[in-house]
Amino acid sequence: MKTIAVIGAGTMGNGIAHTFAQNGFTVKLIDVSEKALDKGMNTIANNLDRMLAKGTITQEDVAKTITNIITYTDIKDGVVGVDLVIEAATENVDLKLSIFKQLNEVCSHNTILATNTSSISITQIGAVVAHPDRVIGMHFMNPVPIMQLVEVIRGYNTSDEVTQIIMQLSEKLGKTPVEVNDYPGFVANRILMPMINEAIETLYNQVAGVYEIDTVMKLGMAHPMGPLQLADFIGLDVCLSILNVMYDGYKNPKYAPCPLLVNMVRAGKLGVKSGEGFYDYSAIKKAEKVAAQFI
């Protein structure tokens, strides 16, 4: 496997493209928007520059990584001759199903089709594709070039052969793959999102403030960042989407999103990407200033 396509040039897509390109793969980065592709490539260049400044890579590594990435605005053109496609579009089931229907039309039946979904059923996605045995989940963690884990999710029809190929491929990237089965939220988000939701409930019920909740979890539980800060980093809209998928999938009220989370998303307070969530990022992209509504 030498050539892959990544669909989506956003945070996860450009991180996945960066990681594969840095490890010597030819990457075809696809997005419908030329602007999104330019932004994604700028993010990759900036991240490489930071790695260069830290001495973890060389100038030659930077040049080779950028050279290994080719951008496309058309899926049909971008998937020609690839061994693997990784879809990293927005966490929206209708969008993902639409993309996989397109892939079914334009890709060879030998092409492995992966999705970076963090919660949506691999089995459901595979159902719109001929030969669903080649459909699998590759859930990378953000930031992709740094985080070690890849959740490898088997759909109901995913073959043993495809699973082993993806497990071995993940190891070639320097990642640690963990095989899990296809249930809403898989492992990572089935455990993480209820914790984040409970932190929001704790704030909603006025048990403690934003800073206090995050400090308890950082100092008391040795978490690198508090759950409210992490929610801002992930994106509150993404957190809400994942919780809704789990709530719909399990019909268990423990996965029901907190009303405060719902209202914040409705108000456009999405975290780092919108400039405000539980913290105010208007002046600095760090969780140092609690948002005005929670002071």
PDB file of C-alpha atoms in Angstrom:
ATOM      1  CA  MET A   1       0.000   0.000   0.000  1.00  0.00           C
ATOM      2  CA  LYS A   2       1.611   3.204  -1.215  1.00  0.00           C
ATOM      3  CA  THR A   3      -1.130   5.620  -2.233  1.00  0.00           C
ATOM      4  CA  ILE A   4      -4.120   6.728  -0.168  1.00  0.00           C
ATOM      5  CA  ALA A   5      -6.875   9.294  -0.499  1.00  0.00           C
ATOM      6  CA  VAL A   6      -8.201  11.391   2.377  1.00  0.00           C
ATOM      7  CA  ILE A   7     -11.619  13.001   1.993  1.00  0.00           C
ATOM      8  CA  GLY A   8     -11.944  16.217   3.990  1.00  0.00           C
ATOM      9  CA  ALA A   9      -9.217  18.803   4.605  1.00  0.00           C
ATOM     10  CA  GLY A  10     -10.436  19.895   8.033  1.00  0.00           C
ATOM     11  CA  THR A  11      -8.774  19.275  11.378  1.00  0.00           C
ATOM     12  CA  MET A  12      -8.850  15.484  11.214  1.00  0.00           C
ATOM     13  CA  GLY A  13      -8.394  15.171   7.457  1.00  0.00           C
ATOM     14  CA  ASN A  14      -5.303  17.358   7.227  1.00  0.00           C
ATOM     15  CA  GLY A  15      -3.865  15.619  10.292  1.00  0.00           C
ATOM     16  CA  ILE A  16      -4.347  12.196   8.697  1.00  0.00           C
ATOM     17  CA  ALA A  17      -2.874  13.413   5.401  1.00  0.00           C
ATOM     18  CA  HIS A  18       0.105  14.892   7.267  1.00  0.00           C
ATOM     19  CA  THR A  19       0.753  11.643   9.129  1.00  0.00           C
ATOM     20  CA  PHE A  20       0.647   9.404   6.062  1.00  0.00           C
ATOM     21  CA  ALA A  21       2.720  11.828   3.939  1.00  0.00           C
ATOM     22  CA  GLN A  22       5.357  12.152   6.648  1.00  0.00           C
ATOM     23  CA  ASN A  23       5.660   8.357   6.644  1.00  0.00           C
ATOM     24  CA  GLY A  24       6.365   8.173   2.922  1.00  0.00           C
ATOM     25  CA  PHE A  25       2.902   7.580   1.468  1.00  0.00           C
ATOM     26  CA  THR A  26       1.538   9.461  -1.521  1.00  0.00           C
ATOM     27  CA  VAL A  27      -1.597  11.218  -0.272  1.00  0.00           C
ATOM     28  CA  LYS A  28      -4.448  12.576  -2.368  1.00  0.00           C
ATOM     29  CA  LEU A  29      -6.238  15.128  -0.180  1.00  0.00           C
ATOM     30  CA  ILE A  30      -9.790  15.770  -1.405  1.00  0.00           C
ATOM     31  CA  ASP A  31     -12.234  18.519  -0.479  1.00  0.00           C
ATOM     32  CA  VAL A  32     -15.026  20.200  -2.439  1.00  0.00           C
ATOM     33  CA  SER A  33     -13.633  23.602  -1.432  1.00  0.00           C
ATOM     34  CA  GLU A  34     -10.348  24.961  -2.787  1.00  0.00           C
ATOM     35  CA  LYS A  35     -10.318  27.313   0.192  1.00  0.00           C
ATOM     36  CA  ALA A  36     -10.558  24.379   2.600  1.00  0.00           C
ATOM     37  CA  LEU A  37      -7.689  22.636   0.816  1.00  0.00           C
ATOM     38  CA  ASP A  38      -5.512  25.747   1.036  1.00  0.00           C
ATOM     39  CA  LYS A  39      -6.322  26.096   4.731  1.00  0.00           C
ATOM     40  CA  GLY A  40      -5.579  22.420   5.330  1.00  0.00           C
ATOM     41  CA  MET A  41      -2.221  22.609   3.557  1.00  0.00           C
ATOM     42  CA  ASN A  42      -1.324  25.747   5.537  1.00  0.00           C
ATOM     43  CA  THR A  43      -2.127  23.903   8.757  1.00  0.00           C
ATOM     44  CA  ILE A  44       0.106  21.003   7.707  1.00  0.00           C
ATOM     45  CA  ALA A  45       2.944  23.405   6.838  1.00  0.00           C
ATOM     46  CA  ASN A  46       2.603  25.212  10.172  1.00  0.00           C
ATOM     47  CA  ASN A  47       2.577  21.952  12.117  1.00  0.00           C
ATOM     48  CA  LEU A  48       5.658  20.748  10.259  1.00  0.00           C
ATOM     49  CA  ASP A  49       7.418  24.013  11.050  1.00  0.00           C
ATOM     50  CA  ARG A  50       6.666  23.520  14.751  1.00  0.00           C
ATOM     51  CA  MET A  51       8.074  20.003  14.603  1.00  0.00           C
ATOM     52  CA  LEU A  52      11.150  21.330  12.803  1.00  0.00           C
ATOM     53  CA  ALA A  53      11.649  23.998  15.478  1.00  0.00           C
ATOM     54  CA  LYS A  54      11.505  21.312  18.165  1.00  0.00           C
ATOM     55  CA  GLY A  55      14.106  19.244  16.313  1.00  0.00           C
ATOM     56  CA  THR A  56      11.863  16.202  15.840  1.00  0.00           C
ATOM     57  CA  ILE A  57      12.118  16.339  12.028  1.00  0.00           C
ATOM     58  CA  THR A  58      14.544  17.778   9.473  1.00  0.00           C
ATOM     59  CA  GLN A  59      14.049  20.350   6.715  1.00  0.00           C
ATOM     60  CA  GLU A  60      14.241  17.448   4.254  1.00  0.00           C
ATOM     61  CA  ASP A  61      11.370  15.720   6.099  1.00  0.00           C
ATOM     62  CA  VAL A  62       9.299  18.904   5.802  1.00  0.00           C
ATOM     63  CA  ALA A  63       9.901  19.157   2.050  1.00  0.00           C
ATOM     64  CA  LYS A  64       9.159  15.464   1.405  1.00  0.00           C
ATOM     65  CA  THR A  65       5.962  15.552   3.441  1.00  0.00           C
ATOM     66  CA  ILE A  66       4.573  18.525   1.520  1.00  0.00           C
ATOM     67  CA  THR A  67       5.644  17.004  -1.808  1.00  0.00           C
ATOM     68  CA  ASN A  68       3.836  13.751  -0.960  1.00  0.00           C
ATOM     69  CA  ILE A  69       0.439  15.504  -0.797  1.00  0.00           C
ATOM     70  CA  ILE A  70      -1.609  16.280  -3.914  1.00  0.00           C
ATOM     71  CA  THR A  71      -4.915  18.150  -3.620  1.00  0.00           C
ATOM     72  CA  TYR A  72      -8.171  17.534  -5.496  1.00  0.00           C
ATOM     73  CA  THR A  73     -11.657  19.040  -5.483  1.00  0.00           C
ATOM     74  CA  ASP A  74     -13.286  16.069  -7.216  1.00  0.00           C
ATOM     75  CA  ILE A  75     -13.641  12.668  -5.568  1.00  0.00           C
ATOM     76  CA  LYS A  76     -13.613  10.795  -8.877  1.00  0.00           C
ATOM     77  CA  ASP A  77     -10.235  12.281  -9.845  1.00  0.00           C
ATOM     78  CA  GLY A  78      -8.783  11.961  -6.353  1.00  0.00           C
ATOM     79  CA  VAL A  79      -9.405   8.256  -5.829  1.00  0.00           C
ATOM     80  CA  VAL A  80      -7.854   7.045  -9.083  1.00  0.00           C
ATOM     81  CA  GLY A  81      -5.210   4.408  -8.361  1.00  0.00           C
ATOM     82  CA  VAL A  82      -5.445   4.530  -4.552  1.00  0.00           C
ATOM     83  CA  ASP A  83      -5.262   1.477  -2.304  1.00  0.00           C
ATOM     84  CA  LEU A  84      -7.151   3.037   0.589  1.00  0.00           C
ATOM     85  CA  VAL A  85      -9.654   5.867   1.017  1.00  0.00           C
ATOM     86  CA  ILE A  86     -10.112   7.456   4.449  1.00  0.00           C
ATOM     87  CA  GLU A  87     -13.215   9.604   4.786  1.00  0.00           C
ATOM     88  CA  ALA A  88     -12.753  12.389   7.338  1.00  0.00           C
ATOM     89  CA  ALA A  89     -15.737  14.624   6.621  1.00  0.00           C
ATOM     90  CA  THR A  90     -18.029  16.235   9.192  1.00  0.00           C
ATOM     91  CA  GLU A  91     -19.612  13.877  11.732  1.00  0.00           C
ATOM     92  CA  ASN A  92     -22.939  13.730   9.900  1.00  0.00           C
ATOM     93  CA  VAL A  93     -24.434  10.380   8.967  1.00  0.00           C
ATOM     94  CA  ASP A  94     -26.226  11.594   5.807  1.00  0.00           C
ATOM     95  CA  LEU A  95     -23.055  13.243   4.492  1.00  0.00           C
ATOM     96  CA  LYS A  96     -20.979  10.140   5.161  1.00  0.00           C
ATOM     97  CA  LEU A  97     -23.503   7.840   3.495  1.00  0.00           C
ATOM     98  CA  SER A  98     -23.553  10.132   0.460  1.00  0.00           C
ATOM     99  CA  ILE A  99     -19.756  10.051   0.219  1.00  0.00           C
ATOM    100  CA  PHE A 100     -19.615   6.273   0.479  1.00  0.00           C
ATOM    101  CA  LYS A 101     -22.274   5.906  -2.211  1.00  0.00           C
ATOM    102  CA  GLN A 102     -20.015   7.999  -4.461  1.00  0.00           C
ATOM    103  CA  LEU A 103     -16.992   5.892  -3.524  1.00  0.00           C
ATOM    104  CA  ASN A 104     -18.934   2.762  -4.393  1.00  0.00           C
ATOM    105  CA  GLU A 105     -19.397   4.147  -7.908  1.00  0.00           C
ATOM    106  CA  VAL A 106     -15.856   5.394  -8.593  1.00  0.00           C
ATOM    107  CA  CYS A 107     -13.516   3.076  -6.653  1.00  0.00           C
ATOM    108  CA  SER A 108     -12.268  -0.348  -7.579  1.00  0.00           C
ATOM    109  CA  HIS A 109     -13.858  -3.178  -5.585  1.00  0.00           C
ATOM    110  CA  ASN A 110     -10.377  -3.900  -4.252  1.00  0.00           C
ATOM    111  CA  THR A 111     -10.043  -0.466  -2.660  1.00  0.00           C
ATOM    112  CA  ILE A 112     -10.352  -0.485   1.126  1.00  0.00           C
ATOM    113  CA  LEU A 113     -12.817   2.145   2.324  1.00  0.00           C
ATOM    114  CA  ALA A 114     -12.262   3.545   5.804  1.00  0.00           C
ATOM    115  CA  THR A 115     -14.058   6.195   7.806  1.00  0.00           C
ATOM    116  CA  ASN A 116     -12.649   8.330  10.600  1.00  0.00           C
ATOM    117  CA  THR A 117     -16.073   8.545  12.246  1.00  0.00           C
ATOM    118  CA  SER A 118     -15.963   8.843  16.028  1.00  0.00           C
ATOM    119  CA  SER A 119     -19.393   7.339  16.649  1.00  0.00           C
ATOM    120  CA  ILE A 120     -21.423   6.444  13.523  1.00  0.00           C
ATOM    121  CA  SER A 121     -22.067   2.780  12.705  1.00  0.00           C
ATOM    122  CA  ILE A 122     -19.511   1.195  10.369  1.00  0.00           C
ATOM    123  CA  THR A 123     -22.118  -1.432   9.523  1.00  0.00           C
ATOM    124  CA  GLN A 124     -24.593   1.254   8.442  1.00  0.00           C
ATOM    125  CA  ILE A 125     -21.962   2.927   6.266  1.00  0.00           C
ATOM    126  CA  GLY A 126     -20.898  -0.406   4.782  1.00  0.00           C
ATOM    127  CA  ALA A 127     -24.501  -1.217   3.837  1.00  0.00           C
ATOM    128  CA  VAL A 128     -24.444   1.367   0.999  1.00  0.00           C
ATOM    129  CA  VAL A 129     -21.323  -0.173  -0.570  1.00  0.00           C
ATOM    130  CA  ALA A 130     -20.872  -3.251  -2.739  1.00  0.00           C
ATOM    131  CA  HIS A 131     -18.528  -5.664  -0.952  1.00  0.00           C
ATOM    132  CA  PRO A 132     -19.047  -4.232   2.568  1.00  0.00           C
ATOM    133  CA  ASP A 133     -16.303  -6.545   3.809  1.00  0.00           C
ATOM    134  CA  ARG A 134     -13.823  -3.809   2.731  1.00  0.00           C
ATOM    135  CA  VAL A 135     -15.402  -1.071   4.880  1.00  0.00           C
ATOM    136  CA  ILE A 136     -13.739  -0.347   8.234  1.00  0.00           C
ATOM    137  CA  GLY A 137     -13.365   2.399  10.827  1.00  0.00           C
ATOM    138  CA  MET A 138     -10.050   4.163  11.455  1.00  0.00           C
ATOM    139  CA  HIS A 139     -10.727   6.540  14.337  1.00  0.00           C
ATOM    140  CA  PHE A 140      -7.637   8.718  14.741  1.00  0.00           C
ATOM    141  CA  MET A 141      -7.247  10.998  17.743  1.00  0.00           C
ATOM    142  CA  ASN A 142      -6.680  14.757  17.536  1.00  0.00           C
ATOM    143  CA  PRO A 143      -4.000  16.032  16.953  1.00  0.00           C
ATOM    144  CA  VAL A 144      -3.346  13.130  14.591  1.00  0.00           C
ATOM    145  CA  PRO A 145       0.434  13.611  14.065  1.00  0.00           C
ATOM    146  CA  ILE A 146       0.988  13.413  17.836  1.00  0.00           C
ATOM    147  CA  MET A 147      -1.632  11.073  19.330  1.00  0.00           C
ATOM    148  CA  GLN A 148      -0.693   7.387  19.314  1.00  0.00           C
ATOM    149  CA  LEU A 149      -4.070   5.653  19.268  1.00  0.00           C
ATOM    150  CA  VAL A 150      -6.040   4.451  16.258  1.00  0.00           C
ATOM    151  CA  GLU A 151      -9.350   2.790  17.076  1.00  0.00           C
ATOM    152  CA  VAL A 152      -9.842   0.166  14.355  1.00  0.00           C
ATOM    153  CA  ILE A 153     -13.557  -0.588  14.185  1.00  0.00           C
ATOM    154  CA  ARG A 154     -14.919  -3.705  12.549  1.00  0.00           C
ATOM    155  CA  GLY A 155     -18.354  -3.455  11.002  1.00  0.00           C
ATOM    156  CA  TYR A 156     -20.629  -6.495  10.981  1.00  0.00           C
ATOM    157  CA  ASN A 157     -19.307  -7.480   7.545  1.00  0.00           C
ATOM    158  CA  THR A 158     -15.681  -6.278   7.771  1.00  0.00           C
ATOM    159  CA  SER A 159     -13.327  -9.092   6.800  1.00  0.00           C
ATOM    160  CA  ASP A 160     -10.457 -10.453   8.869  1.00  0.00           C
ATOM    161  CA  GLU A 161      -8.088  -9.677   5.992  1.00  0.00           C
ATOM    162  CA  VAL A 162      -9.050  -5.997   5.801  1.00  0.00           C
ATOM    163  CA  THR A 163      -8.837  -5.685   9.587  1.00  0.00           C
ATOM    164  CA  GLN A 164      -5.318  -7.096   9.635  1.00  0.00           C
ATOM    165  CA  ILE A 165      -4.209  -4.845   6.774  1.00  0.00           C
ATOM    166  CA  ILE A 166      -5.422  -1.751   8.631  1.00  0.00           C
ATOM    167  CA  MET A 167      -3.923  -2.889  11.945  1.00  0.00           C
ATOM    168  CA  GLN A 168      -0.532  -3.388  10.278  1.00  0.00           C
ATOM    169  CA  LEU A 169      -0.820  -0.134   8.341  1.00  0.00           C
ATOM    170  CA  SER A 170      -1.497   1.782  11.565  1.00  0.00           C
ATOM    171  CA  GLU A 171       1.658   0.317  13.078  1.00  0.00           C
ATOM    172  CA  LYS A 172       3.658   1.468  10.048  1.00  0.00           C
ATOM    173  CA  LEU A 173       2.518   4.995  10.900  1.00  0.00           C
ATOM    174  CA  GLY A 174       4.010   4.596  14.377  1.00  0.00           C
ATOM    175  CA  LYS A 175       0.533   4.331  15.900  1.00  0.00           C
ATOM    176  CA  THR A 176      -0.927   1.810  18.325  1.00  0.00           C
ATOM    177  CA  PRO A 177      -4.040   0.254  16.772  1.00  0.00           C
ATOM    178  CA  VAL A 178      -6.749  -1.200  19.019  1.00  0.00           C
ATOM    179  CA  GLU A 179      -9.420  -3.401  17.457  1.00  0.00           C
ATOM    180  CA  VAL A 180     -12.981  -2.789  18.665  1.00  0.00           C
ATOM    181  CA  ASN A 181     -16.456  -3.845  17.563  1.00  0.00           C
ATOM    182  CA  ASP A 182     -19.125  -1.664  16.009  1.00  0.00           C
ATOM    183  CA  TYR A 183     -21.367  -0.171  18.688  1.00  0.00           C
ATOM    184  CA  PRO A 184     -22.334   3.512  19.085  1.00  0.00           C
ATOM    185  CA  GLY A 185     -19.368   5.526  20.374  1.00  0.00           C
ATOM    186  CA  PHE A 186     -17.084   2.481  20.075  1.00  0.00           C
ATOM    187  CA  VAL A 187     -14.764   2.529  23.146  1.00  0.00           C
ATOM    188  CA  ALA A 188     -13.156   5.969  23.222  1.00  0.00           C
ATOM    189  CA  ASN A 189     -16.277   8.096  22.996  1.00  0.00           C
ATOM    190  CA  ARG A 190     -18.559   5.675  24.816  1.00  0.00           C
ATOM    191  CA  ILE A 191     -16.426   6.379  27.893  1.00  0.00           C
ATOM    192  CA  LEU A 192     -15.225   9.924  27.166  1.00  0.00           C
ATOM    193  CA  MET A 193     -18.462  11.636  26.122  1.00  0.00           C
ATOM    194  CA  PRO A 194     -20.522  10.663  29.201  1.00  0.00           C
ATOM    195  CA  MET A 195     -17.681  12.071  31.328  1.00  0.00           C
ATOM    196  CA  ILE A 196     -17.708  15.351  29.401  1.00  0.00           C
ATOM    197  CA  ASN A 197     -21.512  15.446  29.565  1.00  0.00           C
ATOM    198  CA  GLU A 198     -21.413  14.859  33.324  1.00  0.00           C
ATOM    199  CA  ALA A 199     -18.930  17.705  33.717  1.00  0.00           C
ATOM    200  CA  ILE A 200     -21.356  19.961  31.823  1.00  0.00           C
ATOM    201  CA  GLU A 201     -24.221  18.722  34.044  1.00  0.00           C
ATOM    202  CA  THR A 202     -22.081  19.553  37.091  1.00  0.00           C
ATOM    203  CA  LEU A 203     -21.653  23.095  35.802  1.00  0.00           C
ATOM    204  CA  TYR A 204     -25.347  23.297  34.812  1.00  0.00           C
ATOM    205  CA  ASN A 205     -26.379  22.283  38.351  1.00  0.00           C
ATOM    206  CA  GLN A 206     -24.047  24.936  39.811  1.00  0.00           C
ATOM    207  CA  VAL A 207     -22.030  22.424  41.824  1.00  0.00           C
ATOM    208  CA  ALA A 208     -18.849  24.231  40.788  1.00  0.00           C
ATOM    209  CA  GLY A 209     -17.506  26.602  38.142  1.00  0.00           C
ATOM    210  CA  VAL A 210     -15.662  25.910  34.896  1.00  0.00           C
ATOM    211  CA  TYR A 211     -12.175  26.435  36.300  1.00  0.00           C
ATOM    212  CA  GLU A 212     -12.958  24.454  39.460  1.00  0.00           C
ATOM    213  CA  ILE A 213     -14.364  21.421  37.589  1.00  0.00           C
ATOM    214  CA  ASP A 214     -11.391  21.286  35.228  1.00  0.00           C
ATOM    215  CA  THR A 215      -8.899  21.748  38.069  1.00  0.00           C
ATOM    216  CA  VAL A 216     -10.379  18.848  40.048  1.00  0.00           C
ATOM    217  CA  MET A 217     -10.050  16.522  37.054  1.00  0.00           C
ATOM    218  CA  LYS A 218      -6.544  17.694  36.138  1.00  0.00           C
ATOM    219  CA  LEU A 219      -5.039  17.596  39.614  1.00  0.00           C
ATOM    220  CA  GLY A 220      -7.179  14.887  41.142  1.00  0.00           C
ATOM    221  CA  MET A 221      -7.376  12.457  38.221  1.00  0.00           C
ATOM    222  CA  ALA A 222      -4.141  13.384  36.398  1.00  0.00           C
ATOM    223  CA  HIS A 223      -5.978  14.302  33.192  1.00  0.00           C
ATOM    224  CA  PRO A 224      -3.826  16.472  30.882  1.00  0.00           C
ATOM    225  CA  MET A 225      -6.758  18.845  30.387  1.00  0.00           C
ATOM    226  CA  GLY A 226     -10.086  19.238  32.119  1.00  0.00           C
ATOM    227  CA  PRO A 227     -13.273  17.844  30.528  1.00  0.00           C
ATOM    228  CA  LEU A 228     -14.724  21.291  29.754  1.00  0.00           C
ATOM    229  CA  GLN A 229     -11.477  22.426  28.149  1.00  0.00           C
ATOM    230  CA  LEU A 230     -11.391  19.169  26.198  1.00  0.00           C
ATOM    231  CA  ALA A 231     -14.978  19.690  25.049  1.00  0.00           C
ATOM    232  CA  ASP A 232     -13.994  23.130  23.727  1.00  0.00           C
ATOM    233  CA  PHE A 233     -11.010  21.585  21.943  1.00  0.00           C
ATOM    234  CA  ILE A 234     -13.115  18.825  20.326  1.00  0.00           C
ATOM    235  CA  GLY A 235     -15.943  21.213  19.451  1.00  0.00           C
ATOM    236  CA  LEU A 236     -19.201  21.358  21.371  1.00  0.00           C
ATOM    237  CA  ASP A 237     -21.146  20.600  18.194  1.00  0.00           C
ATOM    238  CA  VAL A 238     -19.118  17.425  17.716  1.00  0.00           C
ATOM    239  CA  CYS A 239     -19.687  16.412  21.350  1.00  0.00           C
ATOM    240  CA  LEU A 240     -23.416  16.945  20.919  1.00  0.00           C
ATOM    241  CA  SER A 241     -23.478  14.938  17.690  1.00  0.00           C
ATOM    242  CA  ILE A 242     -21.692  11.994  19.297  1.00  0.00           C
ATOM    243  CA  LEU A 243     -23.959  12.016  22.355  1.00  0.00           C
ATOM    244  CA  ASN A 244     -27.018  12.073  20.094  1.00  0.00           C
ATOM    245  CA  VAL A 245     -25.698   9.081  18.133  1.00  0.00           C
ATOM    246  CA  MET A 246     -25.179   7.138  21.371  1.00  0.00           C
ATOM    247  CA  TYR A 247     -28.541   8.200  22.802  1.00  0.00           C
ATOM    248  CA  ASP A 248     -30.303   7.133  19.592  1.00  0.00           C
ATOM    249  CA  GLY A 249     -28.315   3.900  19.440  1.00  0.00           C
ATOM    250  CA  TYR A 250     -28.708   2.730  23.040  1.00  0.00           C
ATOM    251  CA  LYS A 251     -31.975   4.484  24.025  1.00  0.00           C
ATOM    252  CA  ASN A 252     -30.380   4.942  27.443  1.00  0.00           C
ATOM    253  CA  PRO A 253     -31.005   8.272  29.231  1.00  0.00           C
ATOM    254  CA  LYS A 254     -27.449   8.331  30.590  1.00  0.00           C
ATOM    255  CA  TYR A 255     -26.318   9.380  27.092  1.00  0.00           C
ATOM    256  CA  ALA A 256     -28.851  12.233  26.775  1.00  0.00           C
ATOM    257  CA  PRO A 257     -26.963  15.507  26.191  1.00  0.00           C
ATOM    258  CA  CYS A 258     -27.152  18.145  28.922  1.00  0.00           C
ATOM    259  CA  PRO A 259     -29.546  21.034  28.073  1.00  0.00           C
ATOM    260  CA  LEU A 260     -26.670  23.476  28.609  1.00  0.00           C
ATOM    261  CA  LEU A 261     -24.655  21.757  25.866  1.00  0.00           C
ATOM    262  CA  VAL A 262     -27.651  21.838  23.520  1.00  0.00           C
ATOM    263  CA  ASN A 263     -28.226  25.540  24.116  1.00  0.00           C
ATOM    264  CA  MET A 264     -24.556  26.451  23.688  1.00  0.00           C
ATOM    265  CA  VAL A 265     -24.455  24.712  20.316  1.00  0.00           C
ATOM    266  CA  ARG A 266     -27.670  26.442  19.255  1.00  0.00           C
ATOM    267  CA  ALA A 267     -26.089  29.767  20.242  1.00  0.00           C
ATOM    268  CA  GLY A 268     -22.974  29.053  18.184  1.00  0.00           C
ATOM    269  CA  LYS A 269     -20.708  28.746  21.232  1.00  0.00           C
ATOM    270  CA  LEU A 270     -18.739  25.799  19.881  1.00  0.00           C
ATOM    271  CA  GLY A 271     -15.407  26.147  21.684  1.00  0.00           C
ATOM    272  CA  VAL A 272     -12.020  26.968  20.217  1.00  0.00           C
ATOM    273  CA  LYS A 273     -13.203  27.045  16.601  1.00  0.00           C
ATOM    274  CA  SER A 274     -15.893  29.667  17.276  1.00  0.00           C
ATOM    275  CA  GLY A 275     -13.798  31.702  19.718  1.00  0.00           C
ATOM    276  CA  GLU A 276     -15.917  30.889  22.749  1.00  0.00           C
ATOM    277  CA  GLY A 277     -17.229  27.871  24.621  1.00  0.00           C
ATOM    278  CA  PHE A 278     -16.649  27.247  28.280  1.00  0.00           C
ATOM    279  CA  TYR A 279     -13.579  29.449  27.859  1.00  0.00           C
ATOM    280  CA  ASP A 280     -13.015  32.674  25.920  1.00  0.00           C
ATOM    281  CA  TYR A 281     -10.528  32.263  23.061  1.00  0.00           C
ATOM    282  CA  SER A 282     -10.932  35.712  21.508  1.00  0.00           C
ATOM    283  CA  ALA A 283      -7.491  36.876  22.638  1.00  0.00           C
ATOM    284  CA  ILE A 284      -5.577  33.612  22.993  1.00  0.00           C
ATOM    285  CA  LYS A 285      -6.188  30.059  21.792  1.00  0.00           C
ATOM    286  CA  LYS A 286      -5.609  28.617  25.255  1.00  0.00           C
ATOM    287  CA  ALA A 287      -8.131  27.807  27.979  1.00  0.00           C
ATOM    288  CA  GLU A 288      -7.023  30.551  30.342  1.00  0.00           C
ATOM    289  CA  LYS A 289     -10.044  32.867  30.516  1.00  0.00           C
ATOM    290  CA  VAL A 290     -13.453  31.493  31.525  1.00  0.00           C
ATOM    291  CA  ALA A 291     -16.266  32.626  29.220  1.00  0.00           C
ATOM    292  CA  ALA A 292     -18.202  35.615  30.570  1.00  0.00           C
ATOM    293  CA  GLN A 293     -21.469  33.727  30.999  1.00  0.00           C
ATOM    294  CA  PHE A 294     -19.850  31.364  33.515  1.00  0.00           C
ATOM    295  CA  ILE A 295     -18.109  33.971  35.664  1.00  0.00           C
TER     296      ILE A 295
END
